[in-house]
Short mmCIF file of C-alpha atoms and ligand atoms in Angstrom, two decimals:
data_model
loop_
_atom_site.label_atom_id
_atom_site.label_comp_id
_atom_site.label_asym_id
_atom_site.label_seq_id
_atom_site.Cartn_x
_atom_site.Cartn_y
_atom_site.Cartn_z
CA MET A 1 108.36 99.66 89.86
CA PRO A 2 105.05 100.15 90.61
CA VAL A 3 104.00 96.85 92.77
CA LEU A 4 100.13 96.22 92.44
CA GLU A 5 98.77 94.44 95.29
CA GLU A 6 95.40 93.85 96.58
CA PRO A 7 94.12 96.17 99.37
CA SER A 8 94.53 94.29 102.74
CA SER A 9 91.05 95.00 103.70
CA ASP A 10 89.58 94.41 100.43
CA LYS A 11 87.59 91.11 100.10
CA PRO A 12 89.45 89.27 96.66
CA GLY A 13 85.51 87.86 95.60
CA GLU A 14 83.71 91.08 96.12
CA LYS A 15 83.11 93.60 93.04
CA GLN A 16 85.38 96.65 93.61
CA ASN A 17 84.07 100.32 93.30
CA ALA A 18 86.25 101.45 91.20
CA LYS A 19 84.48 103.46 87.86
CA PRO A 20 85.75 102.79 84.27
CA VAL A 21 88.32 104.68 83.15
CA PRO A 22 87.53 106.34 79.62
CA ALA A 23 90.14 107.02 77.27
CA LYS A 24 92.21 110.37 78.22
CA LYS A 25 92.73 111.71 74.52
CA PRO A 26 91.27 110.84 71.35
CA GLY A 27 93.65 108.07 69.60
CA ASP A 28 94.51 107.54 72.98
CA ALA A 29 92.95 103.63 72.43
CA LEU A 30 94.86 101.58 75.00
CA PRO A 31 95.31 104.24 77.99
CA LEU A 32 95.64 101.66 80.84
CA ALA A 33 97.67 98.60 79.36
CA SER A 34 99.91 100.70 76.90
CA LEU A 35 103.43 101.41 77.34
CA ARG A 36 103.80 104.67 77.90
CA GLU A 37 107.22 106.88 77.25
CA GLY A 38 109.38 106.29 80.35
CA GLN A 39 106.51 104.62 82.70
CA GLU A 40 107.96 101.64 84.77
CA ARG A 41 106.89 98.30 84.06
CA THR A 42 104.19 96.77 86.44
CA VAL A 43 104.79 94.32 88.83
CA VAL A 44 101.86 92.08 89.81
CA LYS A 45 101.69 90.71 92.96
CA VAL A 46 100.36 87.31 93.44
CA GLY A 47 99.98 86.56 97.65
CA PRO A 48 103.89 86.95 98.60
CA VAL A 49 105.08 86.44 94.44
CA GLU A 50 105.79 89.23 92.75
CA ILE A 51 105.49 88.53 88.49
CA GLY A 52 107.75 90.79 86.84
CA GLY A 53 110.38 91.94 89.36
CA ASP A 54 113.62 90.88 90.03
CA ARG A 55 112.57 87.13 90.32
CA PHE A 56 111.85 85.20 87.12
CA THR A 57 108.46 83.15 88.31
CA LEU A 58 108.13 79.37 87.97
CA ILE A 59 104.63 78.39 88.30
CA ALA A 60 103.73 74.95 87.62
CA GLY A 61 101.48 71.96 88.35
CA PRO A 62 99.02 69.71 86.32
CA CYS A 63 96.94 70.64 83.54
CA ALA A 64 93.86 69.60 85.51
CA VAL A 65 93.13 68.43 89.77
CA GLU A 66 91.85 64.77 88.85
CA SER A 67 91.61 64.02 93.04
CA ALA A 68 93.49 65.18 96.63
CA GLU A 69 96.28 62.84 96.17
CA GLN A 70 97.43 63.97 93.10
CA ILE A 71 97.05 67.94 93.14
CA GLN A 72 99.21 67.05 96.91
CA LYS A 73 101.61 64.78 95.07
CA ALA A 74 101.97 67.41 92.41
CA ALA A 75 102.14 70.68 94.75
CA ARG A 76 104.61 68.61 97.12
CA LEU A 77 107.02 67.76 93.53
CA VAL A 78 106.70 71.06 91.88
CA LYS A 79 108.16 72.75 95.09
CA SER A 80 110.84 70.41 95.89
CA ARG A 81 111.85 71.95 92.29
CA GLY A 82 111.37 75.26 92.68
CA ALA A 83 108.30 76.22 91.76
CA VAL A 84 106.81 79.59 93.67
CA MET A 85 102.92 79.00 92.37
CA MET A 86 100.68 76.02 91.75
CA ARG A 87 98.26 75.79 88.79
CA GLY A 88 95.42 73.39 88.05
CA GLY A 89 92.47 73.57 85.79
CA ALA A 90 89.00 73.05 87.86
CA PHE A 91 86.97 73.90 84.68
CA LYS A 92 87.97 72.52 81.58
CA PRO A 93 87.81 74.12 78.14
CA ARG A 94 87.90 70.47 76.47
CA THR A 95 87.66 71.10 72.70
CA SER A 96 85.36 67.56 72.75
CA PRO A 97 82.39 67.50 75.11
CA TYR A 98 83.19 63.26 76.11
CA SER A 99 86.83 64.75 77.30
CA PHE A 100 87.20 65.05 81.13
CA GLN A 101 85.93 68.68 81.56
CA GLY A 102 87.15 69.09 85.24
CA LEU A 103 86.09 68.63 89.18
CA GLY A 104 84.75 71.74 89.48
CA PHE A 105 84.22 73.74 92.63
CA PRO A 106 85.74 70.96 94.35
CA GLY A 107 88.72 70.85 92.04
CA VAL A 108 89.38 74.74 92.95
CA ASP A 109 89.31 74.05 97.02
CA LEU A 110 91.39 70.87 96.32
CA LEU A 111 94.23 73.00 94.19
CA VAL A 112 93.46 75.93 97.57
CA GLU A 113 94.41 72.84 99.99
CA ALA A 114 97.60 71.67 97.81
CA GLY A 115 98.82 75.51 97.65
CA HIS A 116 98.37 75.76 101.44
CA SER A 117 100.23 72.57 102.07
CA TYR A 118 103.16 73.98 100.26
CA GLU A 119 102.65 77.58 100.74
CA MET A 120 102.17 78.52 97.20
CA PRO A 121 99.37 80.55 95.80
CA VAL A 122 97.68 79.15 92.99
CA VAL A 123 96.05 80.13 89.47
CA THR A 124 92.97 78.34 88.15
CA GLU A 125 91.24 78.86 84.95
CA VAL A 126 87.25 81.00 84.92
CA LEU A 127 84.76 79.50 82.41
CA ARG A 128 81.94 81.54 82.94
CA PRO A 129 81.56 84.73 84.04
CA GLU A 130 79.45 83.67 86.90
CA ASP A 131 81.67 82.08 88.60
CA ALA A 132 84.35 84.25 88.66
CA GLY A 133 83.19 86.01 91.91
CA GLN A 134 83.17 82.60 93.68
CA ILE A 135 86.38 81.09 92.08
CA ALA A 136 88.12 84.55 93.23
CA GLN A 137 86.77 84.23 97.06
CA ARG A 138 88.93 80.94 96.68
CA ALA A 139 91.97 81.36 94.64
CA ASP A 140 94.63 83.62 94.20
CA MET A 141 94.58 84.12 90.51
CA LEU A 142 92.07 83.41 87.58
CA GLN A 143 93.04 82.55 84.25
CA VAL A 144 91.34 83.39 80.59
CA GLY A 145 92.31 80.59 78.82
CA ALA A 146 92.98 80.94 75.08
CA ARG A 147 89.86 79.75 74.31
CA ASN A 148 87.83 82.83 76.19
CA MET A 149 90.53 85.70 75.56
CA GLN A 150 87.89 87.60 73.77
CA ASN A 151 85.15 86.66 75.71
CA PHE A 152 83.95 90.32 76.82
CA ALA A 153 81.44 89.37 79.10
CA LEU A 154 83.86 87.33 80.76
CA LEU A 155 86.95 90.32 81.04
CA LYS A 156 84.30 92.58 81.94
CA GLU A 157 83.13 90.69 85.23
CA LEU A 158 86.91 90.04 85.98
CA GLY A 159 87.56 93.78 85.71
CA LYS A 160 85.18 94.10 88.55
CA LEU A 161 87.16 91.65 90.73
CA ASN A 162 90.25 92.34 93.10
CA ARG A 163 91.60 89.69 91.77
CA PRO A 164 95.09 89.37 89.83
CA VAL A 165 94.38 87.78 86.28
CA LEU A 166 96.52 85.47 84.36
CA LEU A 167 95.50 85.97 80.28
CA LYS A 168 96.17 83.86 77.97
CA ARG A 169 96.47 84.68 74.02
CA GLY A 170 93.92 83.81 72.08
CA MET A 171 95.31 80.75 69.41
CA SER A 172 94.54 83.24 66.42
CA ALA A 173 94.61 86.48 68.26
CA THR A 174 96.87 89.44 67.30
CA VAL A 175 99.24 90.92 70.24
CA LYS A 176 97.46 93.93 69.69
CA GLU A 177 94.63 92.07 70.39
CA LEU A 178 95.79 90.62 73.72
CA VAL A 179 96.65 93.41 74.98
CA GLN A 180 93.47 95.32 73.69
CA ALA A 181 91.37 92.02 75.77
CA ALA A 182 93.92 93.24 79.16
CA GLU A 183 92.69 96.69 78.31
CA TYR A 184 89.19 95.46 78.71
CA ILE A 185 90.00 94.07 82.27
CA MET A 186 91.86 97.18 83.57
CA ALA A 187 89.13 99.23 82.36
CA GLY A 188 86.44 97.83 85.16
CA GLY A 189 88.88 98.50 87.73
CA ASN A 190 91.22 95.66 88.51
CA HIS A 191 94.89 96.45 87.24
CA ARG A 192 96.53 93.41 87.98
CA VAL A 193 97.10 91.59 84.38
CA VAL A 194 99.81 89.36 83.78
CA LEU A 195 99.88 88.33 80.05
CA CYS A 196 100.86 84.92 78.73
CA GLU A 197 102.03 83.68 75.54
CA ARG A 198 100.97 80.09 74.78
CA GLY A 199 101.17 79.12 71.11
CA ILE A 200 99.32 79.94 68.33
CA ARG A 201 97.56 78.45 65.20
CA THR A 202 100.15 78.63 61.73
CA PHE A 203 100.22 76.45 58.98
CA GLU A 204 103.07 74.59 60.70
CA ASN A 205 101.16 71.06 62.28
CA ALA A 206 104.64 69.55 63.71
CA THR A 207 103.61 71.37 67.10
CA ARG A 208 100.55 71.53 68.88
CA ALA A 209 100.88 75.29 68.17
CA THR A 210 103.32 77.38 67.08
CA LEU A 211 105.10 79.28 70.25
CA ASP A 212 105.29 83.42 69.31
CA ILE A 213 108.74 83.65 70.79
CA SER A 214 108.59 87.11 69.20
CA ALA A 215 105.68 88.61 71.32
CA VAL A 216 107.72 88.73 74.41
CA PRO A 217 109.72 91.36 72.80
CA VAL A 218 107.17 92.91 70.87
CA LEU A 219 104.83 92.94 74.05
CA LYS A 220 107.37 94.45 75.82
CA THR A 221 107.42 97.49 73.38
CA LEU A 222 104.00 97.95 73.72
CA THR A 223 102.73 97.34 77.19
CA HIS A 224 103.71 97.77 81.09
CA LEU A 225 102.35 94.25 82.01
CA PRO A 226 104.54 91.46 82.84
CA ILE A 227 104.78 88.43 80.15
CA ILE A 228 104.69 84.87 81.14
CA VAL A 229 105.22 82.09 78.55
CA ASP A 230 103.62 78.92 78.66
CA PRO A 231 105.74 76.41 76.71
CA SER A 232 103.73 73.51 77.19
CA HIS A 233 100.42 74.02 75.41
CA ALA A 234 102.82 75.00 72.27
CA ALA A 235 104.82 72.05 72.39
CA GLY A 236 102.17 69.34 73.19
CA VAL A 237 104.68 66.80 73.51
CA ARG A 238 106.69 66.37 76.91
CA HIS A 239 110.73 66.42 74.97
CA LEU A 240 109.85 70.32 73.18
CA VAL A 241 108.72 71.66 76.62
CA VAL A 242 112.05 72.59 77.93
CA PRO A 243 113.68 73.91 74.91
CA LEU A 244 110.57 76.65 74.40
CA ALA A 245 110.64 77.36 78.04
CA LEU A 246 114.61 78.31 77.48
CA ALA A 247 113.86 80.14 74.48
CA ALA A 248 111.24 82.24 76.01
CA ALA A 249 113.37 82.41 79.08
CA ALA A 250 116.30 84.12 76.74
CA ALA A 251 113.52 86.43 75.16
CA GLY A 252 112.84 88.33 78.64
CA ALA A 253 109.93 86.62 79.71
CA ASP A 254 109.19 87.42 83.13
CA GLY A 255 108.21 83.86 83.99
CA LEU A 256 106.85 80.27 83.05
CA ILE A 257 103.43 78.01 83.70
CA VAL A 258 104.69 74.48 82.64
CA GLU A 259 102.18 71.75 83.00
CA VAL A 260 103.68 69.11 85.49
CA HIS A 261 102.14 65.55 86.60
CA PRO A 262 103.58 63.34 89.42
CA ARG A 263 102.35 60.45 86.95
CA PRO A 264 101.90 61.63 83.58
CA GLU A 265 100.84 58.23 81.35
CA GLU A 266 97.97 58.81 83.90
CA ALA A 267 96.86 62.37 83.45
CA LEU A 268 93.47 63.21 82.59
CA CYS A 269 94.32 66.19 80.52
CA ASP A 270 97.85 67.01 78.14
CA LYS A 271 99.32 63.97 79.53
CA ASP A 272 101.68 63.80 76.45
CA GLN A 273 103.17 67.45 77.49
CA ALA A 274 103.34 66.73 80.99
CA LEU A 275 106.40 66.65 82.11
CA THR A 276 108.04 64.60 84.91
CA SER A 277 109.79 65.52 88.43
CA GLU A 278 113.39 64.66 86.65
CA ASP A 279 112.41 66.96 83.37
CA LEU A 280 111.01 70.07 85.74
CA GLU A 281 114.62 69.58 87.45
CA GLN A 282 116.47 69.68 84.47
CA LEU A 283 114.57 72.56 83.70
CA VAL A 284 115.24 75.10 86.18
CA ALA A 285 118.93 73.84 86.20
CA MET A 286 119.21 74.45 82.60
CA LEU A 287 117.14 77.88 83.40
CA LYS A 288 119.23 79.33 86.22
CA PRO A 289 122.21 80.35 83.86
CA ILE A 290 119.86 82.45 81.50
CA VAL A 291 118.19 83.94 84.18
CA THR A 292 121.18 85.01 85.62
CA SER A 293 122.58 86.55 83.26
CA GLN A 294 119.40 88.71 82.43
CA GLY A 295 120.46 90.01 86.39
CA ARG A 296 117.23 87.82 87.65
CA GLN A 297 117.19 85.19 90.47
CA LEU A 298 114.95 82.11 89.79
C1 LIG B 1 95.20 75.16 80.39
O1 LIG B 1 96.63 76.20 80.77
O2 LIG B 1 94.96 74.45 80.61
C2 LIG B 1 94.83 75.43 78.90
C3 LIG B 1 93.57 75.10 79.25
O3 LIG B 1 95.30 76.71 78.32
P1 LIG B 1 95.14 77.24 76.81
O4 LIG B 1 93.71 78.23 77.22
O5 LIG B 1 96.30 78.02 76.58
O6 LIG B 1 95.01 76.14 75.85
MN1 LIG B 2 96.57 71.56 79.40
#
């Protein structure tokens, strides 16, 4: 499996010199992201963590970075339960302008410090193209949120950076459009892209979004890129997160990204879907046999 890691001499926040790659032949619309016959699956390296390899990747953390104390406690909690990477938003794309918008750059720094304290690489969302370079100098992986999957200016900017990208599916985007968005990033020279299914909008309103489990095996036929699942934003409520996570693993996802908070009742963002420490423990225990049956380790 080709393992895509960052050349040690490169500075992550700096732009790469790679030239955009045009389609190789007419009709070859997605030359970089598409899976070709006989092609091996790509493993994306984020620090020491390999996404898409022999290990199933568990990424966990709060929706938002709220304070040094909260994010340190969250880091300790998720590490003790088996997470290998940490999440936490500092730039939050909130539906209401009056909701907590995140701590911005100080929040990124708190997340990075917490990740260092517990030896976990971190992923955080980038909202604006002009912030991408600065966030890339701090965080290990850059997240494109569902609301920005087709923010082409942002995708192009991330394509110039030497940092892996977690690209979430837009809530009204087809799987093909998700792969096309990945191609945008790759065409700029950055090939380290991980896709994420996080639920789409349907007529169903019993859940926050409808987790499109079929997207996992479908994407495996369309692209060589790793695919992880976010059951938290699909569920919207805590008690549905674990069953959706297990279904995602059974469907062949390469990992999960889940929201966990040391005190969910106090969370400033997405409190209803935040897992407790005990929930995460239960999730990991139930994941193990599923992942093992696929010849993978957790
Ligand atoms: C998030 O990960 O906190 C988030 C905002 O997710 P999404 O973009 O999938 O809604
Ligand atoms: Mn959230």
